[in-house]
Tab-separated table of C-alpha atoms and ligand atoms in Angstrom:
chain	number	residue	atom	x	y	z
V	1	MET	CA	288.881	113.425	24.459
V	2	ILE	CA	287.246	110.537	22.668
V	3	HIS	CA	285.778	109.406	25.977
V	4	ALA	CA	284.319	112.830	26.614
V	5	PHE	CA	282.799	112.784	23.135
V	6	ILE	CA	281.200	109.338	23.673
V	7	PHE	CA	279.926	110.480	27.042
V	8	PHE	CA	278.392	113.582	25.416
V	9	CYS	CA	276.782	111.468	22.689
V	10	LEU	CA	275.289	109.051	25.245
V	11	CYS	CA	273.869	111.950	27.249
V	12	PHE	CA	272.491	113.550	24.145
V	13	PHE	CA	270.817	110.364	22.916
V	14	HIS	CA	269.518	109.654	26.375
V	15	LEU	CA	267.978	113.126	26.449
V	16	VAL	CA	266.398	112.662	23.013
V	17	GLY	CA	265.043	109.299	24.167
V	18	VAL	CA	263.420	110.885	27.208
V	19	LEU	CA	261.819	113.640	25.142
V	20	VAL	CA	260.379	111.197	22.604
V	21	ALA	CA	259.133	108.883	25.343
V	22	GLU	CA	257.413	111.732	27.165
V	23	SER	CA	255.479	112.885	24.141
V	24	ASN	CA	254.417	109.256	23.620
V	25	VAL	CA	253.294	108.551	27.176
V	26	MET	CA	250.034	106.657	27.208
V	27	LYS	CA	247.344	108.566	29.042
V	28	THR	CA	244.635	106.599	30.841
V	29	VAL	CA	241.101	107.829	30.201
V	30	PRO	CA	238.328	106.306	32.338
V	31	VAL	CA	234.775	106.847	30.985
V	32	THR	CA	231.307	105.688	32.047
V	33	VAL	CA	229.059	103.924	29.511
V	34	GLY	CA	226.868	106.423	27.618
V	35	ASP	CA	229.141	109.424	28.240
V	36	SER	CA	231.183	111.306	25.639
V	37	VAL	CA	234.925	111.660	25.723
V	38	THR	CA	237.266	114.067	23.931
V	39	LEU	CA	240.782	112.910	23.151
V	40	GLU	CA	242.859	116.060	22.982
V	41	SER	CA	245.307	116.652	20.174
V	42	ILE	CA	248.786	117.305	21.550
V	43	ILE	CA	250.078	118.882	18.340
V	44	ASP	CA	249.214	122.055	16.485
V	45	ILE	CA	247.663	120.626	13.339
V	46	GLN	CA	248.369	123.722	11.224
V	47	GLY	CA	251.217	123.010	8.886
V	48	TYR	CA	250.560	119.272	8.484
V	49	ASP	CA	248.737	117.940	5.465
V	50	GLN	CA	247.346	114.833	7.171
V	51	ILE	CA	246.444	113.998	10.779
V	52	GLU	CA	244.858	110.691	11.692
V	53	TRP	CA	243.386	108.855	14.657
V	54	ARG	CA	243.609	105.083	15.012
V	55	PHE	CA	241.784	102.623	17.250
V	56	GLY	CA	244.173	99.687	17.519
V	57	THR	CA	245.334	99.342	13.932
V	58	MET	CA	242.153	100.699	12.306
V	59	ARG	CA	242.089	104.280	11.061
V	60	ILE	CA	238.878	105.821	12.358
V	61	ALA	CA	239.215	109.520	11.512
V	62	ARG	CA	241.402	111.775	9.402
V	63	ILE	CA	241.919	115.456	8.612
V	64	LYS	CA	243.384	116.326	5.228
V	65	GLU	CA	244.636	119.664	4.038
V	66	MET	CA	244.423	120.535	0.367
V	67	ASN	CA	245.231	124.061	-0.869
V	68	GLY	CA	244.594	125.505	2.597
V	69	ILE	CA	241.239	123.735	2.979
V	70	TYR	CA	240.837	121.152	5.758
V	71	SER	CA	238.415	118.223	5.324
V	72	THR	CA	237.561	115.345	7.652
V	73	ASP	CA	236.541	111.783	6.934
V	74	TYR	CA	235.551	108.897	9.202
V	75	SER	CA	235.666	105.101	9.276
V	76	ASP	CA	232.453	103.315	8.355
V	77	ASP	CA	233.074	100.618	10.974
V	78	TRP	CA	229.773	99.862	12.837
V	79	LYS	CA	231.351	100.668	16.192
V	80	PHE	CA	232.041	104.249	15.216
V	81	ILE	CA	229.330	105.251	12.734
V	82	GLY	CA	227.669	108.494	13.822
V	83	ARG	CA	229.708	108.755	17.036
V	84	LEU	CA	232.896	110.516	15.962
V	85	GLN	CA	233.540	114.227	15.721
V	86	LEU	CA	236.952	115.460	14.672
V	87	ASP	CA	237.642	119.132	15.299
V	88	ASN	CA	239.478	120.396	12.210
V	89	HIS	CA	240.931	123.400	14.043
V	90	THR	CA	242.384	121.595	17.064
V	91	GLY	CA	242.614	117.999	15.802
V	92	SER	CA	240.833	116.676	18.942
V	93	LEU	CA	238.560	113.666	18.547
V	94	THR	CA	235.234	113.308	20.389
V	95	ILE	CA	233.563	109.911	20.760
V	96	ALA	CA	229.885	110.201	21.739
V	97	ASN	CA	227.654	107.702	23.573
V	98	ILE	CA	230.563	105.447	24.422
V	99	GLY	CA	230.087	101.688	24.926
V	100	HIS	CA	232.262	98.812	26.154
V	101	GLU	CA	233.251	98.075	22.546
V	102	HIS	CA	235.124	101.415	22.536
V	103	SER	CA	237.578	100.394	25.279
V	104	GLY	CA	241.093	100.296	23.863
V	105	VAL	CA	244.103	102.252	22.732
V	106	TYR	CA	243.673	105.346	20.524
V	107	LYS	CA	246.601	106.993	18.757
V	108	GLN	CA	246.906	110.307	16.993
V	109	SER	CA	249.591	110.544	14.331
V	110	ILE	CA	250.920	112.865	11.655
V	111	GLY	CA	251.213	111.054	8.344
V	112	THR	CA	253.268	107.897	8.774
V	113	LYS	CA	255.289	109.164	11.746
V	114	ASP	CA	255.202	107.708	15.275
V	115	PRO	CA	252.057	108.525	17.224
V	116	ALA	CA	251.916	111.970	18.778
V	117	ALA	CA	249.311	111.116	21.405
V	118	ILE	CA	248.303	107.769	22.875
V	119	TYR	CA	245.180	107.276	25.012
V	120	ASN	CA	244.054	104.142	26.822
V	121	VAL	CA	240.278	104.517	27.034
V	122	THR	CA	238.624	102.241	29.622
V	123	VAL	CA	234.836	102.132	29.710
V	124	TYR	CA	233.191	101.402	33.076
V	125	HIS	CA	229.641	100.356	33.974
V	126	HIS	CA	227.288	102.620	35.903
V	127	LEU	CA	227.615	101.708	39.566
V	128	PRO	CA	224.604	100.156	41.284
V	129	ILE	CA	223.691	101.251	44.832
V	130	PRO	CA	224.816	98.468	47.193
V	131	ASP	CA	222.207	96.343	48.889
V	132	ILE	CA	222.446	95.508	52.615
V	133	SER	CA	220.835	92.511	54.289
V	134	SER	CA	221.228	91.028	57.765
V	135	TYR	CA	221.415	87.602	59.358
V	136	CYS	CA	222.147	86.278	62.836
V	137	THR	CA	225.312	84.301	63.626
V	138	GLN	CA	226.236	82.353	66.777
V	139	ASN	CA	229.980	82.144	67.436
V	140	PRO	CA	229.378	81.480	70.350
V	141	LEU	CA	227.608	84.727	71.228
V	142	SER	CA	224.992	86.104	68.894
V	143	LYS	CA	226.187	88.686	66.438
V	144	CYS	CA	224.305	90.495	63.790
V	145	SER	CA	226.022	90.101	60.411
V	146	LEU	CA	225.402	92.686	57.751
V	147	LEU	CA	225.995	91.614	54.170
V	148	CYS	CA	226.661	94.307	51.583
V	149	SER	CA	226.212	93.078	48.019
V	150	VAL	CA	226.061	94.167	44.384
V	151	LEU	CA	225.188	92.244	41.229
V	152	ASN	CA	226.879	92.143	37.814
V	153	VAL	CA	229.862	94.393	38.341
V	154	SER	CA	233.433	94.543	37.066
V	155	HIS	CA	236.478	96.639	37.984
V	156	VAL	CA	235.000	97.704	41.315
V	157	THR	CA	235.904	97.739	44.989
V	158	LEU	CA	233.300	97.156	47.671
V	159	SER	CA	234.148	98.441	51.181
V	160	TRP	CA	232.685	98.756	54.669
V	161	TYR	CA	233.362	102.079	56.370
V	162	LYS	CA	233.045	102.994	60.043
V	163	GLY	CA	232.711	106.753	59.869
V	164	ILE	CA	235.475	107.686	57.439
V	165	SER	CA	237.811	104.736	58.021
V	166	VAL	CA	237.790	101.589	55.906
V	167	LEU	CA	237.128	98.364	57.849
V	168	SER	CA	237.350	95.858	54.977
V	169	SER	CA	237.258	95.762	51.181
V	170	ILE	CA	237.030	93.348	48.296
V	171	SER	CA	237.901	94.061	44.640
V	172	VAL	CA	237.098	92.407	41.317
V	173	SER	CA	238.509	93.112	37.895
V	174	ASP	CA	236.550	90.588	35.836
V	175	LEU	CA	232.779	90.556	35.525
V	176	SER	CA	231.344	89.244	38.763
V	177	ILE	CA	227.738	87.984	38.941
V	178	SER	CA	227.547	88.723	42.643
V	179	LEU	CA	230.006	90.415	44.977
V	180	SER	CA	229.423	90.610	48.719
V	181	LEU	CA	231.220	91.585	51.909
V	182	PRO	CA	230.074	90.763	55.471
V	183	LEU	CA	230.388	92.916	58.592
V	184	GLU	CA	229.630	91.780	62.147
V	185	VAL	CA	228.074	94.262	64.518
V	186	GLY	CA	227.822	93.752	68.260
V	187	TYR	CA	224.961	94.373	70.659
V	188	GLN	CA	224.056	98.080	70.936
V	189	ASP	CA	226.722	99.034	68.404
V	190	ASN	CA	225.718	102.533	67.398
V	191	ASN	CA	228.598	103.263	65.019
V	192	THR	CA	227.834	104.890	61.694
V	193	TYR	CA	228.604	102.131	59.216
V	194	SER	CA	228.284	102.497	55.464
V	195	CYS	CA	228.943	100.322	52.444
V	196	VAL	CA	230.653	101.974	49.457
V	197	ILE	CA	231.158	100.705	45.911
V	198	ASN	CA	233.654	102.529	43.735
V	199	ASN	CA	235.556	102.355	40.458
V	200	PRO	CA	238.162	104.834	39.135
V	201	ILE	CA	235.398	107.271	38.126
V	202	SER	CA	232.698	107.307	40.765
V	203	ASN	CA	231.200	105.752	43.897
V	204	GLN	CA	227.838	104.913	45.481
V	205	THR	CA	227.172	104.684	49.199
V	206	LYS	CA	224.529	103.019	51.364
V	207	HIS	CA	224.426	104.140	55.011
V	208	ILE	CA	223.025	101.684	57.524
V	209	SER	CA	221.539	104.553	59.498
V	210	ASP	CA	219.090	104.938	56.602
V	211	LEU	CA	217.806	101.411	57.221
V	212	ASN	CA	215.378	101.392	60.162
V	213	TRP	CA	214.378	97.767	59.632
V	214	LEU	CA	218.006	96.734	60.070
V	215	ARG	CA	218.126	97.845	63.704
V	216	SER	CA	215.007	95.874	64.556
V	217	ASP	CA	216.286	92.856	62.566
V	218	CYS	CA	219.586	92.985	64.450
V	219	ASN	CA	217.774	93.439	67.753
V	220	LEU	CA	215.981	90.174	66.971
V	221	CYS	CA	219.415	88.465	66.840
V	222	PHE	CA	220.295	89.977	70.216
V	223	ASP	CA	216.848	89.207	71.637
V	224	THR	CA	217.642	85.520	71.093
V	225	THR	CA	220.972	85.914	72.935
V	226	GLU	CA	219.307	87.814	75.718
V	227	ALA	CA	216.635	85.142	76.034
V	228	VAL	CA	219.298	82.405	76.157
V	229	ILE	CA	221.348	84.331	78.719
V	230	ARG	CA	218.241	84.990	80.846
V	231	LEU	CA	217.300	81.293	80.670
V	232	VAL	CA	220.797	80.214	81.705
V	233	VAL	CA	220.910	82.783	84.520
V	234	THR	CA	217.453	81.691	85.776
V	235	ALA	CA	218.499	78.029	85.655
V	236	LEU	CA	221.741	78.790	87.532
V	237	MET	CA	219.813	80.798	90.120
V	238	GLY	CA	217.389	77.860	90.501
V	239	VAL	CA	220.252	75.418	91.017
V	240	ALA	CA	221.890	77.820	93.493
V	241	ALA	CA	218.596	78.126	95.415
V	242	VAL	CA	218.173	74.334	95.594
V	243	VAL	CA	221.775	73.944	96.784
V	244	ALA	CA	221.244	76.648	99.419
V	245	ILE	CA	218.043	74.993	100.691
V	246	VAL	CA	219.745	71.572	100.878
V	247	VAL	CA	222.698	73.064	102.789
V	248	LEU	CA	220.345	74.918	105.138
V	249	VAL	CA	218.188	71.855	105.840
V	250	TYR	CA	221.298	69.722	106.457
V	251	ASP	CA	222.683	72.374	108.769
V	252	ILE	CA	219.430	72.627	110.802
V	253	LYS	CA	219.160	68.816	111.009
V	254	SER	CA	222.732	68.363	112.253
V	255	ARG	CA	222.327	71.233	114.780
V	256	THR	CA	219.099	69.650	116.108
V	257	ARG	CA	220.919	66.344	116.472
V	258	VAL	CA	223.720	67.997	118.480
V	259	GLU	CA	221.205	69.740	120.731
V	260	ARG	CA	219.310	66.463	121.292
V	261	THR	CA	222.545	64.745	122.268
V	262	ASN	CA	223.314	67.540	124.731
V	263	ILE	CA	219.813	67.244	126.241
V	264	SER	CA	220.114	63.467	126.666
V	265	ILE	CA	223.511	63.910	128.340
V	266	ARG	CA	222.098	66.456	130.807
V	267	HIS	CA	219.191	64.066	131.698
V	268	ARG	CA	221.516	61.404	132.910
W	1	NAG	C1	244.426	100.342	29.964
W	1	NAG	O1	243.968	100.676	31.266
W	1	NAG	C2	243.366	99.592	31.963
W	1	NAG	C3	242.800	100.107	33.273
W	1	NAG	O2	243.732	100.886	33.970
W	1	NAG	C4	244.361	98.480	32.155
W	1	NAG	O3	243.760	97.394	32.815
W	1	NAG	C5	244.892	98.045	30.795
W	1	NAG	O4	245.890	97.073	30.964
W	1	NAG	C6	245.453	99.242	30.035
W	1	NAG	N1	245.815	98.824	28.679
W	1	NAG	C7	247.031	99.007	28.178
W	1	NAG	C8	247.229	98.569	26.782
W	1	NAG	O5	247.925	99.499	28.848
W	2	NAG	C1	232.884	109.455	46.362
W	2	NAG	O1	232.954	110.397	45.316
W	2	NAG	C2	232.985	111.754	45.751
W	2	NAG	C3	232.997	112.638	44.529
W	2	NAG	O2	232.072	112.209	43.598
W	2	NAG	C4	234.214	111.990	46.611
W	2	NAG	O3	234.199	113.298	47.111
W	2	NAG	C5	234.213	111.016	47.773
W	2	NAG	O4	235.403	111.147	48.504
W	2	NAG	C6	234.090	109.610	47.266
W	2	NAG	N1	233.961	108.720	48.421
W	2	NAG	C7	234.661	107.600	48.557
W	2	NAG	C8	234.419	106.846	49.801
W	2	NAG	O5	235.438	107.205	47.708
């Protein structure tokens, strides 16, 4: 009986724990610099006399109810001046023209109780369009190497695609001055390659089919190979011709000698 009771209690507390944890789950909110974001209230604010929003430990906005009248006030911290809008019907907080300094954890709470809502706001840069350049490599045959690169990025992945399948990728989380990824293309490779940069919010693509100069630049790489191959083939053909002539001359000479010997034998 006592065991059953303990078991019941454990289940009950476990259940309570799950419920509390779920209402406190941190929600990830990715935003691009310059955009606005609204952090939704997850409680009905009617019936509470004070609702507040915190950024880290700093209180940045508050709704107070006094005799049925709701009023809002905001932090005068430089990061938030003129950017916050607290909806005093829903309790949702809007942050306008967001910057990197606004990345962090935001919590909504009722009075001194545990937070009702927790948001992890991460601010991302605008993505640049990748740049593609080409250079020739010899290993040992000529290949045309395409280099896809971007400058000053963080929290991005750069990838080469062949049609819709990923060939290779590279990721950075910290600020990277320059990020690049090479791709080797063979002679007369007419696949539709593209280089894509993406972060959790958006992506930018550069298709190599849009770059006419690239084909002629790559053809220059292959022109060199072709020239080398042609030179080698010509040289080999030359050597073969010389060998053939030598063999032929030797053959004729030795046959003439045999014939002469025969003639001299007959004369005797
Ligand atoms: C917030 O989200 C970012 C990106 O997903 C992550 O790197 C960071 O660790 C998170 N912060 C917290 C406090 O969980
Ligand atoms: C790029 O973003 C668009 C939506 O903006 C999405 O449809 C597409 O799948 C994304 N492409 C890649 C390669 O991530």
